[in-house]
DNA sequence: TATTGTTATACTCTATAACTATA
DNA sequence: TATAGTTATAGAGTATAACAATA
């Protein structure tokens, strides 16, 4: 699909909006199947493979308010998907890490989601798709750096 | 910026989120300068260059609830940026169109916004940027078609 | 006195349902 | 009876401010 005939284009945000909307909608059934909220999944992804030293740091990493994720952490902990213990060196802080089961669940869900994304990415020619993903990854990283600076 | 070393990548939604956030944040000062809300701007863009036959159709086109835009239309009309008159052929409906001033304002704002976007797009090599924009336009169109079908 | 986590509250945004006017 | 537009209301999601524990 070429640009509009006169070379004009929609604003980036106007193009990204609908795309985000269908992608988020497509994630819902997968998340529901595993009893995860969007924020629950974001936490599992945000924890990565090394422990995180404070809840506030985790919240910032996933773009949430620190108060926003407390209930989420409660639930994940009750389900044995994460561990949350006071830092012995500073008992105000909570050390956070994935359990084995948490990691497994995260990987399962991520596999399903990225498989679903093929419905969209598959509509792009392979070479264009690779460039798109590389460019998106770069822009996303720059955007995150910018957000981190302004917080 | 290459993919992650192991070839894995973040979910599309996870990459798009921060990008949308900084783009929307960057639009705010421009909109404020012209006393426009985000929805107000969306309406000006949604009206395009031909009249729209009903408010509901306009709302759907910009992804809003029909009740959502009523106050927005009131304000735009008071400012002389749009015209809103009962359709003579069916007086339940309202014919909507941009005034000359509305079109001018829309074009001014859009120019500013797309100029601001260069801060991000400019970080991509020119050839990669062109491919990214083409791919994004295509995915966005597919997403919009999908959303329209499910409404 | 400052920081981490927590709770309660208030605020914003949005959708839902009920109403009017036309058809 | 059905549709376009409007209004009022309720709900979801979010941030803000106050508080307890620890440093």
mmCIF file of C-alpha atoms (C1' of nucleotides) in Angstrom:
data_model
loop_
_atom_site.group_PDB
_atom_site.id
_atom_site.type_symbol
_atom_site.label_atom_id
_atom_site.label_comp_id
_atom_site.label_asym_id
_atom_site.label_seq_id
_atom_site.Cartn_x
_atom_site.Cartn_y
_atom_site.Cartn_z
ATOM 1 C CA UNK A 1 0.000 0.000 0.000
ATOM 2 C CA UNK A 2 1.682 3.187 -1.221
ATOM 3 C CA UNK A 3 1.487 6.542 0.466
ATOM 4 C CA UNK A 4 -1.477 8.717 -0.294
ATOM 5 C CA UNK A 5 -1.325 9.946 -3.889
ATOM 6 C CA UNK A 6 -0.309 13.465 -2.909
ATOM 7 C CA UNK A 7 2.517 12.174 -0.702
ATOM 8 C CA UNK A 8 0.761 13.216 2.499
ATOM 9 C CA UNK A 9 0.376 10.731 5.273
ATOM 10 C CA UNK A 10 -1.494 10.334 8.533
ATOM 11 C CA UNK A 11 0.227 11.273 11.768
ATOM 12 C CA UNK A 12 2.245 8.476 13.305
ATOM 13 C CA UNK A 13 0.020 8.352 16.368
ATOM 14 C CA UNK A 14 -3.061 8.116 14.157
ATOM 15 C CA UNK A 15 -1.561 5.122 12.353
ATOM 16 C CA UNK A 16 -0.253 3.441 15.487
ATOM 17 C CA UNK A 17 -3.511 3.761 17.423
ATOM 18 C CA UNK A 18 -5.644 1.240 15.523
ATOM 19 C CA UNK A 19 -2.702 -1.138 15.273
ATOM 20 C CA UNK A 20 -2.178 -1.131 19.032
ATOM 21 C CA UNK A 21 -5.890 -1.609 19.503
ATOM 22 C CA UNK A 22 -6.129 -4.795 17.421
ATOM 23 C CA UNK A 23 -2.921 -6.166 18.908
ATOM 24 C CA UNK A 24 -4.142 -5.631 22.461
ATOM 25 C CA UNK A 25 -7.512 -7.138 21.561
ATOM 26 C CA UNK A 26 -5.759 -10.187 20.124
ATOM 27 C CA UNK A 27 -3.807 -10.648 23.354
ATOM 28 C CA UNK A 28 -6.885 -10.742 25.561
ATOM 29 C CA UNK A 29 -8.032 -14.321 24.835
ATOM 30 C CA UNK A 30 -4.486 -15.622 25.312
ATOM 31 C CA UNK A 31 -4.122 -13.821 28.626
ATOM 32 C CA UNK A 32 -7.577 -14.902 29.778
ATOM 33 C CA UNK A 33 -6.718 -18.505 28.964
ATOM 34 C CA UNK A 34 -3.884 -18.238 31.484
ATOM 35 C CA UNK A 35 -5.765 -16.108 33.992
ATOM 36 C CA UNK A 36 -3.452 -13.173 33.482
ATOM 37 C CA UNK A 37 -4.296 -9.491 33.316
ATOM 38 C CA UNK A 38 -2.389 -7.256 30.943
ATOM 39 C CA UNK A 39 -0.508 -5.784 33.892
ATOM 40 C CA UNK A 40 0.177 -9.250 35.265
ATOM 41 C CA UNK A 41 1.785 -10.216 31.977
ATOM 42 C CA UNK A 42 3.692 -6.928 31.865
ATOM 43 C CA UNK A 43 5.114 -7.694 35.301
ATOM 44 C CA UNK A 44 6.204 -11.188 34.273
ATOM 45 C CA UNK A 45 7.932 -9.698 31.236
ATOM 46 C CA UNK A 46 9.386 -6.815 33.240
ATOM 47 C CA UNK A 47 10.998 -9.165 35.740
ATOM 48 C CA UNK A 48 13.068 -10.783 33.022
ATOM 49 C CA UNK A 49 15.636 -13.258 34.189
ATOM 50 C CA UNK A 50 17.347 -11.339 36.986
ATOM 51 C CA UNK A 51 15.766 -10.157 40.263
ATOM 52 C CA UNK A 52 14.543 -6.572 40.518
ATOM 53 C CA UNK A 53 15.468 -4.685 43.646
ATOM 54 C CA UNK A 54 12.352 -2.569 44.290
ATOM 55 C CA UNK A 55 8.727 -2.507 43.264
ATOM 56 C CA UNK A 56 9.069 1.120 42.220
ATOM 57 C CA UNK A 57 11.861 0.206 39.792
ATOM 58 C CA UNK A 58 9.751 -2.552 38.284
ATOM 59 C CA UNK A 59 6.779 -0.225 37.978
ATOM 60 C CA UNK A 60 8.867 2.370 36.164
ATOM 61 C CA UNK A 61 10.330 -0.264 33.857
ATOM 62 C CA UNK A 62 6.887 -1.281 32.639
ATOM 63 C CA UNK A 63 5.462 2.235 32.613
ATOM 64 C CA UNK A 64 3.093 1.854 35.562
ATOM 65 C CA UNK A 65 2.530 3.778 38.757
ATOM 66 C CA UNK A 66 4.062 2.054 41.781
ATOM 67 C CA UNK A 67 0.645 1.907 43.430
ATOM 68 C CA UNK A 68 -0.766 0.388 40.280
ATOM 69 C CA UNK A 69 1.050 -2.918 40.500
ATOM 70 C CA UNK A 70 0.665 -3.756 44.197
ATOM 71 C CA UNK A 71 -2.495 -5.796 43.763
ATOM 72 C CA UNK A 72 -0.980 -7.383 40.673
ATOM 73 C CA UNK A 73 2.089 -8.490 42.642
ATOM 74 C CA UNK A 74 -0.155 -9.846 45.409
ATOM 75 C CA UNK A 75 -1.986 -12.051 42.946
ATOM 76 C CA UNK A 76 1.120 -13.268 41.132
ATOM 77 C CA UNK A 77 2.757 -14.119 44.446
ATOM 78 C CA UNK A 78 -0.284 -16.039 45.698
ATOM 79 C CA UNK A 79 -0.188 -18.072 42.483
ATOM 80 C CA UNK A 80 3.494 -18.847 43.008
ATOM 81 C CA UNK A 81 4.554 -17.076 39.835
ATOM 82 C CA UNK A 82 6.851 -14.587 41.550
ATOM 83 C CA UNK A 83 8.790 -14.353 44.807
ATOM 84 C CA UNK A 84 8.699 -11.177 46.869
ATOM 85 C CA UNK A 85 10.869 -10.886 49.968
ATOM 86 C CA UNK A 86 12.286 -8.019 51.992
ATOM 87 C CA UNK A 87 15.822 -7.126 50.936
ATOM 88 C CA UNK A 88 18.040 -8.205 53.875
ATOM 89 C CA UNK A 89 20.313 -5.220 53.192
ATOM 90 C CA UNK A 90 17.421 -2.706 53.259
ATOM 91 C CA UNK A 91 14.259 -4.093 54.703
ATOM 92 C CA UNK A 92 12.131 -1.300 53.253
ATOM 93 C CA UNK A 93 12.632 -2.724 49.771
ATOM 94 C CA UNK A 94 11.232 -5.947 48.288
ATOM 95 C CA UNK A 95 13.350 -8.209 46.134
ATOM 96 C CA UNK A 96 11.298 -9.495 43.211
ATOM 97 C CA UNK A 97 12.000 -12.469 40.992
ATOM 98 C CA UNK A 98 10.215 -14.967 38.783
ATOM 99 C CA UNK A 99 9.738 -18.522 39.985
ATOM 100 C CA UNK A 100 10.368 -21.362 37.571
ATOM 101 C CA UNK A 101 6.663 -21.625 37.024
ATOM 102 C CA UNK A 102 6.407 -17.887 36.444
ATOM 103 C CA UNK A 103 9.095 -18.054 33.811
ATOM 104 C CA UNK A 104 7.421 -21.007 32.135
ATOM 105 C CA UNK A 105 4.073 -19.241 32.041
ATOM 106 C CA UNK A 106 5.606 -16.059 30.690
ATOM 107 C CA UNK A 107 7.347 -17.967 27.910
ATOM 108 C CA UNK A 108 4.197 -19.890 26.997
ATOM 109 C CA UNK A 109 2.111 -16.765 26.826
ATOM 110 C CA UNK A 110 4.731 -14.858 24.879
ATOM 111 C CA UNK A 111 4.998 -17.658 22.353
ATOM 112 C CA UNK A 112 1.239 -17.622 21.814
ATOM 113 C CA UNK A 113 1.089 -13.864 21.499
ATOM 114 C CA UNK A 114 3.928 -13.598 19.024
ATOM 115 C CA UNK A 115 2.432 -16.427 17.032
ATOM 116 C CA UNK A 116 -0.800 -14.429 16.856
ATOM 117 C CA UNK A 117 1.135 -11.409 15.661
ATOM 118 C CA UNK A 118 2.044 -13.304 12.532
ATOM 119 C CA UNK A 119 -1.484 -12.678 11.353
ATOM 120 C CA UNK A 120 -0.392 -9.079 10.833
ATOM 121 C CA UNK A 121 3.314 -9.327 10.196
ATOM 122 C CA UNK A 122 2.654 -12.056 7.651
ATOM 123 C CA UNK A 123 0.921 -9.528 5.435
ATOM 124 C CA UNK A 124 4.235 -7.756 4.901
ATOM 125 C CA UNK A 125 6.826 -8.956 2.375
ATOM 126 C CA UNK A 126 9.634 -10.702 4.267
ATOM 127 C CA UNK A 127 12.278 -8.074 3.605
ATOM 128 C CA UNK A 128 9.922 -5.256 4.498
ATOM 129 C CA UNK A 129 8.937 -7.107 7.671
ATOM 130 C CA UNK A 130 12.526 -7.414 8.838
ATOM 131 C CA UNK A 131 13.163 -3.719 8.287
ATOM 132 C CA UNK A 132 9.931 -2.806 10.012
ATOM 133 C CA UNK A 133 10.797 -4.832 13.096
ATOM 134 C CA UNK A 134 14.291 -3.423 13.271
ATOM 135 C CA UNK A 135 13.074 0.151 12.892
ATOM 136 C CA UNK A 136 10.321 -0.380 15.435
ATOM 137 C CA UNK A 137 12.728 -1.861 17.958
ATOM 138 C CA UNK A 138 15.014 1.113 17.557
ATOM 139 C CA UNK A 139 12.260 3.732 17.832
ATOM 140 C CA UNK A 140 10.822 1.936 20.830
ATOM 141 C CA UNK A 141 14.166 1.932 22.599
ATOM 142 C CA UNK A 142 14.645 5.639 21.900
ATOM 143 C CA UNK A 143 11.144 6.341 23.188
ATOM 144 C CA UNK A 144 11.790 4.392 26.388
ATOM 145 C CA UNK A 145 15.022 6.267 26.974
ATOM 146 C CA UNK A 146 13.136 9.509 26.540
ATOM 147 C CA UNK A 147 10.414 8.466 28.976
ATOM 148 C CA UNK A 148 13.010 7.383 31.532
ATOM 149 C CA UNK A 149 14.725 10.749 31.319
ATOM 150 C CA UNK A 150 11.502 12.631 31.957
ATOM 151 C CA UNK A 151 10.691 10.721 35.149
ATOM 152 C CA UNK B 1 19.855 -1.488 16.511
ATOM 153 C CA UNK B 2 19.825 -5.247 15.864
ATOM 154 C CA UNK B 3 17.401 -7.714 17.395
ATOM 155 C CA UNK B 4 18.235 -9.152 20.760
ATOM 156 C CA UNK B 5 21.277 -11.445 20.528
ATOM 157 C CA UNK B 6 19.198 -14.616 20.818
ATOM 158 C CA UNK B 7 16.824 -13.480 18.087
ATOM 159 C CA UNK B 8 13.960 -13.009 20.527
ATOM 160 C CA UNK B 9 12.068 -9.771 20.528
ATOM 161 C CA UNK B 10 9.526 -7.922 22.607
ATOM 162 C CA UNK B 11 5.858 -8.213 21.745
ATOM 163 C CA UNK B 12 4.673 -5.703 19.177
ATOM 164 C CA UNK B 13 2.307 -4.056 21.645
ATOM 165 C CA UNK B 14 5.143 -3.730 24.165
ATOM 166 C CA UNK B 15 7.260 -1.937 21.580
ATOM 167 C CA UNK B 16 4.447 0.235 20.264
ATOM 168 C CA UNK B 17 3.268 1.371 23.693
ATOM 169 C CA UNK B 18 6.182 3.637 24.657
ATOM 170 C CA UNK B 19 6.363 4.990 21.125
ATOM 171 C CA UNK B 20 2.713 6.014 21.145
ATOM 172 C CA UNK B 21 3.216 7.544 24.565
ATOM 173 C CA UNK B 22 6.037 9.879 23.513
ATOM 174 C CA UNK B 23 4.275 10.771 20.265
ATOM 175 C CA UNK B 24 1.077 11.697 22.068
ATOM 176 C CA UNK B 25 3.046 13.656 24.660
ATOM 177 C CA UNK B 26 4.791 15.550 21.877
ATOM 178 C CA UNK B 27 1.437 16.469 20.336
ATOM 179 C CA UNK B 28 0.081 18.024 23.512
ATOM 180 C CA UNK B 29 1.937 21.359 23.387
ATOM 181 C CA UNK B 30 1.059 21.806 19.712
ATOM 182 C CA UNK B 31 -2.606 21.100 20.369
ATOM 183 C CA UNK B 32 -2.648 23.330 23.453
ATOM 184 C CA UNK B 33 -1.142 26.149 21.421
ATOM 185 C CA UNK B 34 -4.188 25.985 19.158
ATOM 186 C CA UNK B 35 -6.700 25.284 21.936
ATOM 187 C CA UNK B 36 -7.493 21.859 20.567
ATOM 188 C CA UNK B 37 -8.112 18.657 22.473
ATOM 189 C CA UNK B 38 -6.883 15.371 21.056
ATOM 190 C CA UNK B 39 -10.447 14.473 20.104
ATOM 191 C CA UNK B 40 -10.970 17.887 18.587
ATOM 192 C CA UNK B 41 -7.978 17.333 16.350
ATOM 193 C CA UNK B 42 -9.152 13.807 15.548
ATOM 194 C CA UNK B 43 -12.490 15.233 14.422
ATOM 195 C CA UNK B 44 -10.847 17.823 12.182
ATOM 196 C CA UNK B 45 -8.748 15.071 10.613
ATOM 197 C CA UNK B 46 -11.711 12.687 10.397
ATOM 198 C CA UNK B 47 -13.797 15.201 8.482
ATOM 199 C CA UNK B 48 -11.280 15.297 5.682
ATOM 200 C CA UNK B 49 -12.271 17.284 2.649
ATOM 201 C CA UNK B 50 -15.780 15.990 1.993
ATOM 202 C CA UNK B 51 -18.825 16.325 4.256
ATOM 203 C CA UNK B 52 -19.737 13.448 6.551
ATOM 204 C CA UNK B 53 -23.357 12.474 6.672
ATOM 205 C CA UNK B 54 -23.840 11.525 10.328
ATOM 206 C CA UNK B 55 -22.126 12.065 13.646
ATOM 207 C CA UNK B 56 -22.168 8.333 14.303
ATOM 208 C CA UNK B 57 -20.247 7.680 11.085
ATOM 209 C CA UNK B 58 -17.658 10.267 12.023
ATOM 210 C CA UNK B 59 -17.328 8.801 15.514
ATOM 211 C CA UNK B 60 -16.740 5.327 14.121
ATOM 212 C CA UNK B 61 -14.210 6.627 11.617
ATOM 213 C CA UNK B 62 -12.052 8.063 14.376
ATOM 214 C CA UNK B 63 -12.634 5.205 16.810
ATOM 215 C CA UNK B 64 -14.805 7.083 19.290
ATOM 216 C CA UNK B 65 -18.203 6.483 20.821
ATOM 217 C CA UNK B 66 -20.920 8.628 19.246
ATOM 218 C CA UNK B 67 -21.674 10.159 22.651
ATOM 219 C CA UNK B 68 -18.000 10.898 23.114
ATOM 220 C CA UNK B 69 -17.731 13.527 20.399
ATOM 221 C CA UNK B 70 -20.888 15.555 20.985
ATOM 222 C CA UNK B 71 -19.274 18.093 23.285
ATOM 223 C CA UNK B 72 -16.295 18.193 20.966
ATOM 224 C CA UNK B 73 -18.525 19.042 17.991
ATOM 225 C CA UNK B 74 -20.281 21.728 20.051
ATOM 226 C CA UNK B 75 -16.975 23.437 20.780
ATOM 227 C CA UNK B 76 -15.651 23.186 17.229
ATOM 228 C CA UNK B 77 -18.883 24.582 15.864
ATOM 229 C CA UNK B 78 -18.889 27.500 18.319
ATOM 230 C CA UNK B 79 -15.376 28.315 17.175
ATOM 231 C CA UNK B 80 -16.457 28.273 13.545
ATOM 232 C CA UNK B 81 -14.169 25.367 12.661
ATOM 233 C CA UNK B 82 -16.953 23.071 11.476
ATOM 234 C CA UNK B 83 -20.476 23.389 10.162
ATOM 235 C CA UNK B 84 -23.240 21.146 11.481
ATOM 236 C CA UNK B 85 -26.683 21.298 9.931
ATOM 237 C CA UNK B 86 -29.652 18.963 9.726
ATOM 238 C CA UNK B 87 -29.671 16.922 6.537
ATOM 239 C CA UNK B 88 -32.628 18.269 4.501
ATOM 240 C CA UNK B 89 -33.284 14.758 3.213
ATOM 241 C CA UNK B 90 -33.426 13.228 6.721
ATOM 242 C CA UNK B 91 -33.682 15.766 9.453
ATOM 243 C CA UNK B 92 -32.599 13.314 12.135
ATOM 244 C CA UNK B 93 -29.056 13.351 10.758
ATOM 245 C CA UNK B 94 -26.491 16.137 10.904
ATOM 246 C CA UNK B 95 -24.327 17.010 7.918
ATOM 247 C CA UNK B 96 -20.802 17.790 9.070
ATOM 248 C CA UNK B 97 -18.089 19.636 7.212
ATOM 249 C CA UNK B 98 -14.965 21.671 7.832
ATOM 250 C CA UNK B 99 -15.061 25.421 7.355
ATOM 251 C CA UNK B 100 -12.176 27.106 5.571
ATOM 252 C CA UNK B 101 -10.801 28.120 8.927
ATOM 253 C CA UNK B 102 -11.178 24.570 10.229
ATOM 254 C CA UNK B 103 -9.238 23.229 7.278
ATOM 255 C CA UNK B 104 -6.534 25.831 7.755
ATOM 256 C CA UNK B 105 -6.186 25.034 11.434
ATOM 257 C CA UNK B 106 -6.081 21.305 10.778
ATOM 258 C CA UNK B 107 -3.348 21.751 8.177
ATOM 259 C CA UNK B 108 -1.303 24.028 10.454
ATOM 260 C CA UNK B 109 -1.499 21.631 13.357
ATOM 261 C CA UNK B 110 -0.750 18.625 11.215
ATOM 262 C CA UNK B 111 2.300 20.324 9.764
ATOM 263 C CA UNK B 112 3.623 21.082 13.250
ATOM 264 C CA UNK B 113 2.966 17.583 14.498
ATOM 265 C CA UNK B 114 4.587 15.848 11.552
ATOM 266 C CA UNK B 115 7.528 18.209 11.837
ATOM 267 C CA UNK B 116 7.903 17.136 15.474
ATOM 268 C CA UNK B 117 7.810 13.511 14.414
ATOM 269 C CA UNK B 118 11.026 14.061 12.524
ATOM 270 C CA UNK B 119 12.769 14.007 15.886
ATOM 271 C CA UNK B 120 12.083 10.271 15.900
ATOM 272 C CA UNK B 121 11.925 9.370 12.224
ATOM 273 C CA UNK B 122 15.154 11.263 11.660
ATOM 274 C CA UNK B 123 16.973 8.688 13.752
ATOM 275 C CA UNK B 124 16.279 6.060 11.107
ATOM 276 C CA UNK B 125 18.366 5.728 7.942
ATOM 277 C CA UNK B 126 16.429 7.212 5.030
ATOM 278 C CA UNK B 127 15.806 3.927 3.239
ATOM 279 C CA UNK B 128 14.734 2.203 6.451
ATOM 280 C CA UNK B 129 12.444 5.147 7.250
ATOM 281 C CA UNK B 130 10.643 4.863 3.933
ATOM 282 C CA UNK B 131 10.071 1.144 4.390
ATOM 283 C CA UNK B 132 8.940 1.650 7.976
ATOM 284 C CA UNK B 133 6.359 4.246 6.966
ATOM 285 C CA UNK B 134 5.058 2.117 4.124
ATOM 286 C CA UNK B 135 4.780 -0.976 6.330
ATOM 287 C CA UNK B 136 3.134 1.010 9.120
ATOM 288 C CA UNK B 137 0.601 2.535 6.740
ATOM 289 C CA UNK B 138 -0.287 -0.912 5.451
ATOM 290 C CA UNK B 139 -0.598 -2.523 8.894
ATOM 291 C CA UNK B 140 -2.639 0.418 10.104
ATOM 292 C CA UNK B 141 -5.037 0.119 7.198
ATOM 293 C CA UNK B 142 -5.448 -3.615 7.805
ATOM 294 C CA UNK B 143 -6.066 -2.966 11.485
ATOM 295 C CA UNK B 144 -8.707 -0.357 10.719
ATOM 296 C CA UNK B 145 -10.465 -2.720 8.334
ATOM 297 C CA UNK B 146 -10.455 -5.345 11.065
ATOM 298 C CA UNK B 147 -11.883 -2.932 13.620
ATOM 299 C CA UNK B 148 -14.587 -1.812 11.186
ATOM 300 C CA UNK B 149 -15.620 -5.400 10.576
ATOM 301 C CA UNK B 150 -16.016 -6.089 14.294
ATOM 302 C CA UNK B 151 -18.324 -3.124 14.901
ATOM 303 C "C1'" DT C 1 14.473 13.656 57.534
ATOM 304 C "C1'" DA C 2 14.113 10.624 53.440
ATOM 305 C "C1'" DT C 3 12.589 6.381 51.168
ATOM 306 C "C1'" DT C 4 9.770 1.948 50.268
ATOM 307 C "C1'" DG C 5 5.650 0.098 50.193
ATOM 308 C "C1'" DT C 6 0.716 0.426 51.266
ATOM 309 C "C1'" DT C 7 -4.057 2.162 51.568
ATOM 310 C "C1'" DA C 8 -7.875 5.223 50.752
ATOM 311 C "C1'" DT C 9 -9.648 8.694 47.996
ATOM 312 C "C1'" DA C 10 -10.544 11.584 44.159
ATOM 313 C "C1'" DC C 11 -10.338 12.305 39.392
ATOM 314 C "C1'" DT C 12 -10.519 11.311 34.359
ATOM 315 C "C1'" DC C 13 -12.164 8.886 30.769
ATOM 316 C "C1'" DT C 14 -15.469 6.016 28.755
ATOM 317 C "C1'" DA C 15 -19.498 3.363 27.911
ATOM 318 C "C1'" DT C 16 -24.587 2.453 29.049
ATOM 319 C "C1'" DA C 17 -29.146 3.443 29.352
ATOM 320 C "C1'" DA C 18 -32.957 6.473 29.019
ATOM 321 C "C1'" DC C 19 -34.968 10.301 26.408
ATOM 322 C "C1'" DT C 20 -36.374 13.525 22.070
ATOM 323 C "C1'" DA C 21 -37.143 14.190 17.494
ATOM 324 C "C1'" DT C 22 -37.693 12.559 13.322
ATOM 325 C "C1'" DA C 23 -38.708 8.742 9.998
ATOM 326 C "C1'" DT D 1 -41.069 0.456 15.257
ATOM 327 C "C1'" DA D 2 -36.522 2.084 14.125
ATOM 328 C "C1'" DT D 3 -32.772 5.503 13.834
ATOM 329 C "C1'" DA D 4 -29.825 9.966 14.902
ATOM 330 C "C1'" DG D 5 -28.667 12.689 18.290
ATOM 331 C "C1'" DT D 6 -28.583 14.095 23.186
ATOM 332 C "C1'" DT D 7 -28.224 13.830 28.273
ATOM 333 C "C1'" DA D 8 -27.379 11.815 32.738
ATOM 334 C "C1'" DT D 9 -25.331 8.250 35.158
ATOM 335 C "C1'" DA D 10 -22.408 4.546 36.429
ATOM 336 C "C1'" DG D 11 -18.219 2.024 35.796
ATOM 337 C "C1'" DA D 12 -13.216 1.177 34.920
ATOM 338 C "C1'" DG D 13 -8.800 2.704 35.226
ATOM 339 C "C1'" DT D 14 -5.630 5.866 37.051
ATOM 340 C "C1'" DA D 15 -3.127 9.042 39.860
ATOM 341 C "C1'" DT D 16 -2.751 11.722 44.420
ATOM 342 C "C1'" DA D 17 -2.177 12.196 49.020
ATOM 343 C "C1'" DA D 18 -1.728 10.427 53.572
ATOM 344 C "C1'" DC D 19 0.238 6.708 56.410
ATOM 345 C "C1'" DA D 20 3.440 2.873 58.457
ATOM 346 C "C1'" DA D 21 7.871 0.852 58.530
ATOM 347 C "C1'" DT D 22 12.626 1.295 57.933
ATOM 348 C "C1'" DA D 23 16.842 3.797 57.058
#
